[in-house]
mmCIF file of C-alpha atoms and ligand atoms in Angstrom:
data_model
loop_
_atom_site.group_PDB
_atom_site.id
_atom_site.type_symbol
_atom_site.label_atom_id
_atom_site.label_comp_id
_atom_site.label_asym_id
_atom_site.label_seq_id
_atom_site.Cartn_x
_atom_site.Cartn_y
_atom_site.Cartn_z
ATOM 1 C CA MET A 1 98.592 128.554 94.320
ATOM 2 C CA SER A 2 101.171 127.036 96.665
ATOM 3 C CA MET A 3 102.934 130.143 97.842
ATOM 4 C CA PRO A 4 101.270 131.283 101.084
ATOM 5 C CA SER A 5 101.821 134.897 100.399
ATOM 6 C CA SER A 6 101.228 135.106 96.672
ATOM 7 C CA PRO A 7 98.875 137.752 95.304
ATOM 8 C CA GLU A 8 96.120 135.284 94.641
ATOM 9 C CA VAL A 9 96.170 134.031 98.217
ATOM 10 C CA LEU A 10 96.176 137.528 99.581
ATOM 11 C CA ARG A 11 93.453 138.661 97.255
ATOM 12 C CA ARG A 12 91.100 135.802 98.706
ATOM 13 C CA THR A 13 92.089 136.497 102.352
ATOM 14 C CA GLY A 14 91.960 140.291 102.082
ATOM 15 C CA GLY A 15 95.642 140.596 102.990
ATOM 16 C CA ARG A 16 95.679 138.288 105.808
ATOM 17 C CA ARG A 17 98.847 136.086 105.261
ATOM 18 C CA VAL A 18 98.735 132.424 105.892
ATOM 19 C CA LYS A 19 101.845 130.633 107.393
ATOM 20 C CA ALA A 20 101.572 127.582 105.056
ATOM 21 C CA ILE A 21 99.396 125.858 102.559
ATOM 22 C CA CYS A 22 99.106 122.348 104.059
ATOM 23 C CA PHE A 23 96.910 120.739 101.479
ATOM 24 C CA ASP A 24 96.465 122.261 98.045
ATOM 25 C CA GLU A 25 93.439 121.838 95.699
ATOM 26 C CA ALA A 26 94.950 118.879 93.740
ATOM 27 C CA ARG A 27 95.931 116.908 96.695
ATOM 28 C CA ILE A 28 92.557 117.453 98.278
ATOM 29 C CA ALA A 29 90.850 116.287 95.076
ATOM 30 C CA SER A 30 92.864 113.268 94.752
ATOM 31 C CA ARG A 31 92.218 112.156 98.465
ATOM 32 C CA VAL A 32 88.459 112.891 98.058
ATOM 33 C CA ARG A 33 88.331 110.582 95.090
ATOM 34 C CA GLU A 34 89.979 107.824 97.092
ATOM 35 C CA LEU A 35 87.663 108.311 100.001
ATOM 36 C CA GLY A 36 84.709 108.221 97.527
ATOM 37 C CA ALA A 37 85.942 104.861 96.220
ATOM 38 C CA GLU A 38 86.531 103.539 99.830
ATOM 39 C CA ILE A 39 83.053 104.510 100.867
ATOM 40 C CA THR A 40 81.490 103.023 97.554
ATOM 41 C CA ALA A 41 83.225 99.632 98.237
ATOM 42 C CA ALA A 42 82.387 99.657 102.038
ATOM 43 C CA TYR A 43 78.558 99.880 101.620
ATOM 44 C CA PRO A 44 77.197 97.013 99.463
ATOM 45 C CA ASP A 45 73.482 97.315 100.162
ATOM 46 C CA GLY A 46 71.029 99.130 102.311
ATOM 47 C CA GLU A 47 69.916 102.891 102.454
ATOM 48 C CA LEU A 48 72.872 105.142 102.897
ATOM 49 C CA LEU A 49 72.356 108.573 104.500
ATOM 50 C CA VAL A 50 75.387 111.056 104.285
ATOM 51 C CA LEU A 51 74.808 113.384 107.062
ATOM 52 C CA GLY A 52 76.958 116.494 106.953
ATOM 53 C CA LEU A 53 78.017 118.572 110.099
ATOM 54 C CA LEU A 54 77.535 122.222 109.313
ATOM 55 C CA LYS A 55 79.052 124.315 108.565
ATOM 56 C CA GLY A 56 82.485 123.092 108.212
ATOM 57 C CA SER A 57 81.724 120.020 106.076
ATOM 58 C CA PHE A 58 79.809 121.900 103.344
ATOM 59 C CA ILE A 59 82.611 121.850 100.593
ATOM 60 C CA PHE A 60 84.099 118.580 101.476
ATOM 61 C CA LEU A 61 80.591 116.867 101.610
ATOM 62 C CA SER A 62 79.660 118.306 98.202
ATOM 63 C CA ASP A 63 82.814 116.970 96.653
ATOM 64 C CA LEU A 64 82.648 113.676 98.471
ATOM 65 C CA VAL A 65 79.063 112.646 97.657
ATOM 66 C CA ARG A 66 79.893 113.151 93.816
ATOM 67 C CA GLN A 67 82.688 110.534 94.203
ATOM 68 C CA ILE A 68 80.363 107.966 95.757
ATOM 69 C CA GLU A 69 78.994 105.577 93.019
ATOM 70 C CA ARG A 70 75.927 104.205 94.653
ATOM 71 C CA PRO A 71 72.509 105.475 95.714
ATOM 72 C CA LEU A 72 72.496 107.757 98.804
ATOM 73 C CA GLN A 73 70.575 110.451 100.567
ATOM 74 C CA VAL A 74 72.039 113.772 102.011
ATOM 75 C CA ASP A 75 71.094 115.798 105.034
ATOM 76 C CA PHE A 76 72.743 118.111 107.446
ATOM 77 C CA LEU A 77 72.964 118.807 111.153
ATOM 78 C CA ALA A 78 74.792 121.642 113.022
ATOM 79 C CA ALA A 79 76.679 121.663 116.257
ATOM 80 C CA SER A 80 79.183 124.275 117.621
ATOM 81 C CA SER A 81 81.803 123.943 120.230
ATOM 82 C CA TYR A 82 84.247 126.768 119.330
ATOM 83 C CA GLY A 83 82.277 129.951 119.152
ATOM 84 C CA ASP A 84 84.791 132.648 117.792
ATOM 85 C CA SER A 85 87.664 131.063 119.802
ATOM 86 C CA LYS A 86 90.614 128.933 118.417
ATOM 87 C CA VAL A 87 90.141 126.593 121.374
ATOM 88 C CA SER A 88 87.473 124.060 121.812
ATOM 89 C CA SER A 89 85.117 124.829 124.631
ATOM 90 C CA GLY A 90 84.328 121.185 125.172
ATOM 91 C CA THR A 91 80.640 121.994 125.241
ATOM 92 C CA VAL A 92 78.815 120.802 122.094
ATOM 93 C CA HIS A 93 75.536 122.555 121.240
ATOM 94 C CA LEU A 94 73.228 120.783 118.759
ATOM 95 C CA LEU A 95 71.728 123.471 116.746
ATOM 96 C CA TYR A 96 69.687 121.430 114.269
ATOM 97 C CA ASP A 97 68.390 117.852 114.241
ATOM 98 C CA PRO A 98 67.685 116.377 110.983
ATOM 99 C CA GLU A 99 64.062 115.623 110.118
ATOM 100 C CA THR A 100 65.208 112.500 108.276
ATOM 101 C CA GLN A 101 64.406 109.113 109.702
ATOM 102 C CA LEU A 102 67.540 107.374 110.774
ATOM 103 C CA GLU A 103 66.223 104.068 111.862
ATOM 104 C CA GLY A 104 67.713 101.168 110.123
ATOM 105 C CA LYS A 105 69.799 103.186 107.698
ATOM 106 C CA HIS A 106 73.458 103.187 107.204
ATOM 107 C CA ILE A 107 74.527 106.783 108.636
ATOM 108 C CA LEU A 108 77.698 108.236 107.501
ATOM 109 C CA LEU A 109 78.463 111.367 109.491
ATOM 110 C CA VAL A 110 80.774 113.752 107.561
ATOM 111 C CA GLU A 111 83.078 116.020 109.674
ATOM 112 C CA ASP A 112 85.588 118.621 108.518
ATOM 113 C CA ILE A 113 88.155 117.931 111.255
ATOM 114 C CA ILE A 114 88.473 116.186 114.425
ATOM 115 C CA ASP A 115 90.370 117.953 117.240
ATOM 116 C CA THR A 116 89.550 116.900 120.736
ATOM 117 C CA GLY A 117 86.999 114.479 119.428
ATOM 118 C CA LYS A 118 84.399 115.772 121.874
ATOM 119 C CA THR A 119 81.987 116.994 119.045
ATOM 120 C CA LEU A 120 82.186 113.495 117.571
ATOM 121 C CA GLN A 121 81.547 111.625 120.812
ATOM 122 C CA ARG A 122 78.466 113.772 121.696
ATOM 123 C CA LEU A 123 76.985 113.367 118.088
ATOM 124 C CA THR A 124 77.635 109.628 117.870
ATOM 125 C CA ALA A 125 75.850 109.213 121.135
ATOM 126 C CA LEU A 126 72.874 111.186 120.011
ATOM 127 C CA LEU A 127 72.704 109.577 116.659
ATOM 128 C CA GLY A 128 73.044 106.092 118.053
ATOM 129 C CA GLU A 129 69.897 106.526 120.077
ATOM 130 C CA ARG A 130 67.958 106.674 116.891
ATOM 131 C CA ARG A 131 68.868 103.153 116.175
ATOM 132 C CA PRO A 132 70.526 103.468 112.717
ATOM 133 C CA GLY A 133 71.489 100.253 110.841
ATOM 134 C CA SER A 134 75.152 101.433 111.137
ATOM 135 C CA LEU A 135 76.902 104.584 112.193
ATOM 136 C CA ALA A 136 80.250 105.511 110.792
ATOM 137 C CA ILE A 137 82.216 108.732 110.620
ATOM 138 C CA CYS A 138 84.226 110.335 107.623
ATOM 139 C CA ALA A 139 86.448 113.091 108.771
ATOM 140 C CA LEU A 140 88.584 115.002 106.144
ATOM 141 C CA LEU A 141 91.255 115.916 108.691
ATOM 142 C CA ASP A 142 92.294 114.259 112.062
ATOM 143 C CA LYS A 143 94.564 115.992 114.569
ATOM 144 C CA GLU A 144 94.921 112.644 116.266
ATOM 145 C CA ILE A 145 95.107 114.137 119.736
ATOM 146 C CA SER A 146 91.587 112.952 120.852
ATOM 147 C CA VAL A 147 91.334 111.208 124.203
ATOM 148 C CA VAL A 148 87.801 109.974 123.689
ATOM 149 C CA PRO A 149 86.946 106.621 122.037
ATOM 150 C CA ARG A 150 86.707 106.952 118.142
ATOM 151 C CA SER A 151 85.583 103.522 117.118
ATOM 152 C CA GLU A 152 83.089 105.057 114.638
ATOM 153 C CA LEU A 153 85.971 106.902 112.832
ATOM 154 C CA ARG A 154 86.120 104.873 109.713
ATOM 155 C CA PHE A 155 87.316 107.114 106.871
ATOM 156 C CA VAL A 156 89.943 109.904 107.272
ATOM 157 C CA GLY A 157 91.331 112.151 104.552
ATOM 158 C CA PHE A 158 94.581 113.454 106.089
ATOM 159 C CA ARG A 159 96.396 113.468 109.343
ATOM 160 C CA ALA A 160 96.247 117.255 110.320
ATOM 161 C CA PRO A 161 99.167 119.102 111.716
ATOM 162 C CA ALA A 162 98.819 120.483 115.253
ATOM 163 C CA ALA A 163 97.909 124.080 113.819
ATOM 164 C CA PHE A 164 94.768 125.995 113.447
ATOM 165 C CA LEU A 165 93.608 125.282 109.905
ATOM 166 C CA VAL A 166 91.364 127.219 107.652
ATOM 167 C CA GLY A 167 89.911 126.928 104.117
ATOM 168 C CA TYR A 168 87.956 124.125 102.215
ATOM 169 C CA GLY A 169 84.968 124.664 104.702
ATOM 170 C CA LEU A 170 87.090 125.255 107.840
ATOM 171 C CA ASP A 171 86.728 128.770 109.437
ATOM 172 C CA HIS A 172 88.374 131.046 112.002
ATOM 173 C CA ALA A 173 85.286 133.283 113.323
ATOM 174 C CA GLU A 174 83.388 132.402 110.265
ATOM 175 C CA ASN A 175 86.076 133.675 107.829
ATOM 176 C CA PHE A 176 88.168 131.709 105.210
ATOM 177 C CA ARG A 177 85.774 128.898 104.572
ATOM 178 C CA HIS A 178 85.905 129.673 100.867
ATOM 179 C CA LEU A 179 89.530 129.145 100.351
ATOM 180 C CA PRO A 180 90.011 126.275 97.964
ATOM 181 C CA PHE A 181 93.052 125.000 99.732
ATOM 182 C CA ILE A 182 93.702 124.252 103.518
ATOM 183 C CA ALA A 183 96.097 126.630 105.185
ATOM 184 C CA ASP A 184 97.706 127.190 108.596
ATOM 185 C CA LEU A 185 96.528 130.565 109.686
ATOM 186 C CA GLU A 186 99.335 132.680 110.927
HETATM 187 P P1 IMP B 1 86.486 118.798 118.711
HETATM 188 O O1 IMP B 1 85.073 118.642 119.272
HETATM 189 O O2 IMP B 1 87.534 119.408 119.566
HETATM 190 O O3 IMP B 1 87.030 117.519 117.986
HETATM 191 O O4 IMP B 1 86.289 119.996 117.571
HETATM 192 C C1 IMP B 1 85.782 119.737 116.295
HETATM 193 C C2 IMP B 1 85.277 121.009 115.621
HETATM 194 O O5 IMP B 1 85.975 122.055 115.966
HETATM 195 C C3 IMP B 1 85.329 120.733 114.174
HETATM 196 O O6 IMP B 1 84.092 120.296 113.716
HETATM 197 C C4 IMP B 1 85.629 122.128 113.734
HETATM 198 O O7 IMP B 1 84.450 122.775 113.373
HETATM 199 C C5 IMP B 1 86.379 122.890 114.848
HETATM 200 N N1 IMP B 1 87.838 122.892 114.600
HETATM 201 C C6 IMP B 1 88.731 122.039 115.228
HETATM 202 N N2 IMP B 1 89.892 122.318 114.692
HETATM 203 C C7 IMP B 1 89.916 123.195 113.992
HETATM 204 C C8 IMP B 1 90.830 123.936 113.016
HETATM 205 O O8 IMP B 1 92.098 123.816 113.072
HETATM 206 N N3 IMP B 1 90.326 124.926 112.200
HETATM 207 C C9 IMP B 1 88.972 125.120 112.250
HETATM 208 N N4 IMP B 1 88.141 124.499 112.971
HETATM 209 C C10 IMP B 1 88.536 123.675 113.696
HETATM 210 MG MG1 MG B 2 84.139 125.499 113.148
#
């Protein structure tokens, strides 16, 4: 599954070619196992709420929580900044607020990818107001171009290339989220 224009890839994308497969299934799985171990070791006690940012984190989150060997709860929230564009609009809309009580809990916000860092900045400000016991971010990918403060960014899967990536939850106009690998869209 590492050839970008192999028949298996084209069958999944409907003929749309990808430029490169940046992270294949095995590499993602091995890094997710490491992140799970890091997170397990980082939270000795207290209630841990793993909060997935929809929709992009849905596959990453489901793999990640199964690698965290301690009690935890899962909830989701949704925000959007891109619409159908490949360029961040900078305005972050919060589409859903978790019902779950955050006060006093360790909150681990799970993001698919950090680009400008604006989504992250806005969400950490909003969640911080609910007086969590602690607030940390786990992002699968980080483009490392962010200009905003990222003090809460504690767990990162991979440094991402400066490209538009799809797969393993990441979309372009809602397509390609289901690809089991992460690819640079042509
Ligand atoms: P930021 O606010 O600019 O950091 O953008 C973060 C959000 O934009 C992520 O949660 C993704 O949903 C989306 N995003 C950023 N870069 C990419 C990409 O390369 N592919 C797909 N979605 C992306
Ligand atoms: Mg998106």
